CSV table of C-alpha atoms and ligand atoms in Angstrom, one decimal:
chain,number,residue,atom,x,y,z
U,1,MET,CA,-4.3,9.0,-5.9
U,2,LEU,CA,-6.4,7.1,-8.4
U,3,ILE,CA,-5.8,7.2,-12.2
U,4,ALA,CA,-8.6,5.6,-14.2
U,5,GLY,CA,-8.7,5.1,-18.0
U,6,ASN,CA,-12.1,5.3,-19.6
U,7,TRP,CA,-11.8,3.6,-23.0
U,8,LYS,CA,-15.4,4.5,-24.0
U,9,MET,CA,-16.3,2.5,-27.2
U,10,HIS,CA,-12.7,1.6,-28.1
U,11,LYS,CA,-10.8,-1.6,-28.1
U,12,GLY,CA,-12.2,-5.1,-28.6
U,13,PRO,CA,-10.8,-8.1,-26.8
U,14,GLY,CA,-7.7,-8.5,-29.0
U,15,GLU,CA,-6.7,-4.8,-28.7
U,16,THR,CA,-7.5,-4.9,-25.0
U,17,ALA,CA,-5.1,-7.9,-24.4
U,18,ALA,CA,-2.4,-6.1,-26.4
U,19,PHE,CA,-2.8,-2.9,-24.4
U,20,CYS,CA,-2.8,-4.7,-21.1
U,21,ALA,CA,0.4,-6.6,-22.0
U,22,GLY,CA,2.0,-3.2,-22.8
U,23,LEU,CA,0.9,-1.9,-19.4
U,24,LEU,CA,2.4,-5.0,-17.7
U,25,THR,CA,5.7,-4.3,-19.5
U,26,TYR,CA,5.6,-0.8,-18.0
U,27,VAL,CA,4.8,-2.1,-14.5
U,28,GLY,CA,7.7,-4.6,-14.8
U,29,GLU,CA,10.1,-1.9,-15.8
U,30,GLN,CA,9.0,0.5,-13.0
U,31,GLY,CA,8.7,-2.2,-10.4
U,32,MET,CA,5.6,-2.7,-8.2
U,33,GLU,CA,6.9,-0.2,-5.6
U,34,GLU,CA,6.3,2.7,-7.9
U,35,LEU,CA,2.8,1.6,-8.8
U,36,ASP,CA,1.9,0.8,-5.2
U,37,ARG,CA,1.7,4.5,-4.4
U,38,ILE,CA,-1.3,5.0,-6.6
U,39,GLU,CA,-4.3,3.0,-7.8
U,40,VAL,CA,-4.7,2.3,-11.5
U,41,VAL,CA,-7.9,1.3,-13.1
U,42,VAL,CA,-8.8,0.6,-16.8
U,43,ALA,CA,-12.4,0.6,-18.0
U,44,PRO,CA,-12.8,-1.3,-21.3
U,45,PRO,CA,-16.2,-1.9,-23.1
U,46,PHE,CA,-18.2,-4.8,-21.6
U,47,VAL,CA,-17.1,-7.3,-24.3
U,48,SER,CA,-13.4,-6.7,-23.5
U,49,LEU,CA,-13.7,-6.9,-19.7
U,50,HIS,CA,-12.8,-10.6,-19.7
U,51,ALA,CA,-9.6,-10.1,-21.7
U,52,ALA,CA,-8.5,-7.3,-19.4
U,53,VAL,CA,-9.2,-9.2,-16.2
U,54,GLU,CA,-7.3,-12.2,-17.5
U,55,GLU,CA,-4.3,-10.2,-18.6
U,56,LEU,CA,-4.1,-8.0,-15.5
U,57,GLU,CA,-4.7,-10.7,-12.9
U,58,GLU,CA,-2.4,-10.2,-9.9
U,59,SER,CA,-0.9,-7.0,-11.4
U,60,GLY,CA,-2.7,-4.7,-8.9
U,61,ILE,CA,-4.3,-2.8,-11.8
U,62,ARG,CA,-8.0,-3.1,-11.5
U,63,VAL,CA,-10.7,-3.4,-14.2
U,64,TYR,CA,-13.9,-1.4,-14.1
U,65,ALA,CA,-16.9,-1.5,-16.3
U,66,GLN,CA,-18.3,1.6,-17.9
U,67,ASN,CA,-21.8,1.1,-16.4
U,68,VAL,CA,-23.8,-1.2,-14.1
U,69,HIS,CA,-27.5,-1.8,-13.5
U,70,TRP,CA,-29.0,-1.9,-10.0
U,71,ALA,CA,-31.3,-5.0,-10.5
U,72,GLU,CA,-30.0,-8.5,-10.0
U,73,GLU,CA,-31.5,-9.7,-13.3
U,74,GLY,CA,-34.6,-9.1,-15.5
U,75,ALA,CA,-36.0,-7.5,-18.6
U,76,PHE,CA,-33.4,-4.7,-19.0
U,77,THR,CA,-32.1,-5.2,-22.5
U,78,GLY,CA,-28.5,-3.9,-23.0
U,79,GLU,CA,-27.8,-3.7,-19.3
U,80,VAL,CA,-25.3,-5.7,-17.1
U,81,SER,CA,-25.8,-6.6,-13.4
U,82,ARG,CA,-23.5,-6.2,-10.5
U,83,SER,CA,-23.2,-10.0,-10.0
U,84,MET,CA,-22.4,-10.5,-13.6
U,85,LEU,CA,-19.5,-8.0,-13.3
U,86,ILE,CA,-18.3,-9.6,-10.0
U,87,ALA,CA,-18.4,-13.1,-11.6
U,88,SER,CA,-16.2,-11.7,-14.4
U,89,GLY,CA,-13.6,-10.5,-12.0
U,90,VAL,CA,-14.5,-6.8,-12.5
U,91,ALA,CA,-13.7,-4.6,-9.5
U,92,GLY,CA,-16.0,-1.6,-10.1
U,93,ALA,CA,-17.9,0.6,-12.5
U,94,ILE,CA,-18.1,4.1,-13.7
U,95,VAL,CA,-21.7,5.5,-13.4
U,96,GLY,CA,-23.3,8.7,-14.8
U,97,HIS,CA,-20.7,9.6,-17.3
U,98,SER,CA,-21.8,12.7,-19.2
U,99,GLU,CA,-22.0,10.7,-22.5
U,100,ARG,CA,-24.5,8.4,-20.8
U,101,ARG,CA,-26.4,11.4,-19.5
U,102,GLN,CA,-26.2,13.3,-22.9
U,103,TYR,CA,-27.0,10.4,-25.3
U,104,PHE,CA,-28.7,7.7,-23.3
U,105,GLY,CA,-31.0,9.5,-20.9
U,106,GLU,CA,-29.1,8.8,-17.7
U,107,THR,CA,-30.3,11.1,-14.9
U,108,ASP,CA,-29.1,12.2,-11.5
U,109,GLU,CA,-31.4,9.6,-10.0
U,110,SER,CA,-30.4,6.7,-12.2
U,111,THR,CA,-26.7,7.5,-11.7
U,112,ALA,CA,-27.2,7.5,-7.9
U,113,HIS,CA,-29.3,4.3,-8.0
U,114,ARG,CA,-26.6,2.5,-10.1
U,115,GLY,CA,-23.8,3.8,-7.8
U,116,ALA,CA,-25.6,2.8,-4.6
U,117,ALA,CA,-26.4,-0.7,-5.8
U,118,ALA,CA,-22.8,-1.3,-7.0
U,119,LEU,CA,-21.3,-0.2,-3.7
U,120,GLU,CA,-23.7,-2.4,-1.8
U,121,ALA,CA,-22.5,-5.4,-3.9
U,122,GLY,CA,-18.9,-4.6,-3.0
U,123,LEU,CA,-17.9,-2.9,-6.3
U,124,GLY,CA,-15.8,0.3,-6.5
U,125,VAL,CA,-17.7,3.2,-8.1
U,126,ILE,CA,-16.6,6.3,-10.0
U,127,ALA,CA,-19.7,8.5,-10.2
U,128,CYS,CA,-19.4,11.4,-12.7
U,129,VAL,CA,-20.7,14.9,-12.3
U,130,GLY,CA,-20.0,18.1,-14.2
U,131,GLU,CA,-21.6,21.2,-15.9
U,132,THR,CA,-22.1,21.9,-19.6
U,133,LEU,CA,-20.6,24.9,-21.3
U,134,GLU,CA,-24.0,26.6,-21.3
U,135,GLU,CA,-24.3,26.0,-17.5
U,136,ARG,CA,-20.8,27.3,-16.8
U,137,GLU,CA,-21.4,30.4,-18.9
U,138,GLY,CA,-24.7,30.9,-17.2
U,139,ASP,CA,-23.0,30.9,-13.9
U,140,GLU,CA,-24.8,27.7,-12.9
U,141,THR,CA,-21.9,25.4,-12.1
U,142,GLU,CA,-22.4,25.5,-8.4
U,143,ASP,CA,-26.1,24.8,-8.7
U,144,VAL,CA,-25.5,21.9,-11.1
U,145,LEU,CA,-22.9,20.3,-8.9
U,146,ARG,CA,-25.1,20.7,-5.8
U,147,ARG,CA,-27.9,19.0,-7.6
U,148,GLN,CA,-25.9,16.2,-9.1
U,149,VAL,CA,-23.8,15.5,-6.0
U,150,GLY,CA,-27.0,15.9,-3.8
U,151,ALA,CA,-28.7,13.1,-5.7
U,152,ILE,CA,-25.6,10.8,-5.0
U,153,ALA,CA,-25.5,11.9,-1.3
U,154,GLU,CA,-29.2,11.1,-0.9
U,155,ALA,CA,-28.7,7.5,-2.2
U,156,ILE,CA,-25.3,7.0,-0.6
U,157,PRO,CA,-25.3,9.0,2.7
U,158,GLU,CA,-22.1,7.5,4.0
U,159,PRO,CA,-19.6,7.3,1.2
U,160,GLY,CA,-16.7,5.0,2.0
U,161,ALA,CA,-13.3,4.6,0.3
U,162,ALA,CA,-14.9,2.6,-2.5
U,163,LEU,CA,-16.7,5.6,-3.9
U,164,SER,CA,-14.9,8.3,-6.0
U,165,ILE,CA,-16.7,11.3,-7.5
U,166,ALA,CA,-15.3,12.4,-10.9
U,167,TYR,CA,-15.7,16.1,-11.6
U,168,GLU,CA,-15.8,16.2,-15.4
U,169,PRO,CA,-16.8,19.6,-16.9
U,170,VAL,CA,-18.7,18.4,-20.0
U,171,TRP,CA,-17.1,21.1,-22.2
U,172,ALA,CA,-13.7,19.7,-21.4
U,173,ILE,CA,-14.4,16.1,-22.3
U,174,GLY,CA,-12.8,15.0,-25.6
U,175,THR,CA,-12.5,18.6,-26.7
U,176,GLY,CA,-8.8,19.3,-25.9
U,177,LYS,CA,-10.1,22.1,-23.6
U,178,THR,CA,-9.1,21.7,-20.0
U,179,ALA,CA,-10.4,23.4,-16.9
U,180,THR,CA,-7.8,25.7,-15.4
U,181,PRO,CA,-6.2,24.3,-12.3
U,182,GLU,CA,-8.2,26.9,-10.3
U,183,MET,CA,-11.5,25.8,-11.8
U,184,ALA,CA,-10.7,22.2,-10.9
U,185,ARG,CA,-9.6,23.1,-7.4
U,186,ASP,CA,-12.7,25.2,-6.8
U,187,ALA,CA,-15.1,22.6,-8.1
U,188,HIS,CA,-13.4,19.8,-6.1
U,189,ALA,CA,-13.5,21.9,-2.9
U,190,LEU,CA,-17.2,22.6,-3.4
U,191,ILE,CA,-17.9,18.9,-3.9
U,192,LYS,CA,-16.1,18.0,-0.7
U,193,SER,CA,-17.8,20.8,1.2
U,194,ILE,CA,-21.2,19.4,0.4
U,195,TYR,CA,-20.4,15.6,0.5
U,196,PRO,CA,-17.8,13.8,2.7
U,197,VAL,CA,-16.4,11.8,-0.2
U,198,GLU,CA,-12.7,10.9,0.2
U,199,ARG,CA,-11.7,11.1,-3.4
U,200,VAL,CA,-12.6,13.5,-6.2
U,201,LEU,CA,-11.0,12.8,-9.6
U,202,TYR,CA,-10.7,15.4,-12.3
U,203,GLY,CA,-11.6,14.5,-15.9
U,204,GLY,CA,-11.6,16.4,-19.1
U,205,SER,CA,-8.7,16.3,-21.6
U,206,VAL,CA,-6.1,15.2,-19.0
U,207,LYS,CA,-2.9,14.4,-20.8
U,208,PRO,CA,0.8,14.0,-19.9
U,209,GLU,CA,1.4,17.7,-20.6
U,210,ASN,CA,-1.2,19.0,-18.1
U,211,ALA,CA,-1.3,16.2,-15.6
U,212,GLU,CA,1.1,17.7,-13.1
U,213,GLU,CA,-0.6,21.1,-12.8
U,214,LEU,CA,-4.0,19.5,-12.4
U,215,LEU,CA,-3.0,16.6,-10.1
U,216,SER,CA,-1.0,18.9,-7.8
U,217,GLN,CA,-4.1,21.0,-6.9
U,218,ASP,CA,-5.6,20.7,-3.4
U,219,ASP,CA,-8.5,18.3,-3.4
U,220,VAL,CA,-7.6,16.7,-6.7
U,221,ASP,CA,-7.2,13.1,-5.8
U,222,GLY,CA,-6.7,11.6,-9.2
U,223,ALA,CA,-7.9,11.7,-12.8
U,224,LEU,CA,-10.5,10.0,-15.0
U,225,VAL,CA,-8.7,9.9,-18.4
U,226,GLY,CA,-10.4,9.3,-21.8
U,227,GLY,CA,-8.4,9.9,-25.0
U,228,ALA,CA,-5.0,9.8,-23.3
U,229,SER,CA,-5.8,6.4,-21.8
U,230,LEU,CA,-6.0,4.7,-25.2
U,231,GLU,CA,-2.3,4.4,-25.7
U,232,VAL,CA,0.1,2.9,-23.2
U,233,ASP,CA,2.7,5.7,-23.3
U,234,PRO,CA,0.5,8.7,-22.4
U,235,PHE,CA,-1.5,6.7,-19.9
U,236,THR,CA,1.6,5.5,-18.1
U,237,ALA,CA,3.1,9.0,-18.2
U,238,ILE,CA,0.1,10.3,-16.3
U,239,CYS,CA,0.4,7.4,-13.8
U,240,GLU,CA,4.1,8.2,-13.3
U,241,THR,CA,3.2,11.9,-12.6
U,242,ALA,CA,0.6,10.8,-10.1
U,243,ALA,CA,3.1,8.4,-8.4
U,244,ARG,CA,5.8,11.2,-8.3
U,245,LEU,CA,3.3,13.7,-6.7
U,246,THR,CA,2.2,11.1,-4.2
U,247,ARG,CA,5.8,10.5,-3.1
U,248,SER,CA,6.6,14.2,-2.7
N,1,PEP,C1,-13.7,10.8,-20.1
N,1,PEP,O1,-14.1,10.1,-21.0
N,1,PEP,O2,-14.1,10.7,-18.9
N,1,PEP,C2,-12.8,11.9,-20.4
N,1,PEP,C3,-12.5,12.8,-19.5
N,1,PEP,O3,-12.4,12.0,-21.7
N,1,PEP,P1,-11.1,12.9,-22.3
N,1,PEP,O4,-10.0,12.7,-21.4
N,1,PEP,O5,-10.9,12.4,-23.7
N,1,PEP,O6,-11.6,14.3,-22.3
């Protein structure tokens, strides 16, 4: 089970260091054994990656970026390369988040391209897919997932353990609306039926109150958490739930 916190455009270096120190206090109290059952990732903004890496060194909690470019270097203003992330101690990257698709023109192809390049460099990848409300109401969820996952499958025909797909229904992100456990289970089963990826995470208003019912569904292998990852208590509560479900 993988629990990843996507901080979006929140927390500069100082707030990042304070959050990570709080996370380490939790780890210290729980003992490493508890945490060893699951994988925990935090994804701060680029400028805070260094602070997170420094603070979480040797903790087992890994730091991901929220995006990565496929080129080694070049005229790509605003982008960050794989080797820059690796040199900063970053373990992976989120690609194709719906906010990148919605506001910054990210496409199925660019998402797949970014993901394939990051994996090739040895980074972990969380590649996001998911339908909008209009698409769900128009009964297009399956077509959308087939198209989005199909683009990833074309670029990454043999997904290894370093790749996770995050199923994030766009209408459930940051809205407080959550997919029903059945919706999540069906979407995850569909993704696994069309692509042999080991891990499919659910994302969309995951919080301590709904974590158990979502994480206990078949084919739900973890969560990508936005809002509830910004404070130590709710984030660690979700991690605890995942660890408990992994034990049982
Ligand atoms: C996300 O940012 O990927 C996300 C799922 O956000 P939230 O948990 O706030 O809906």
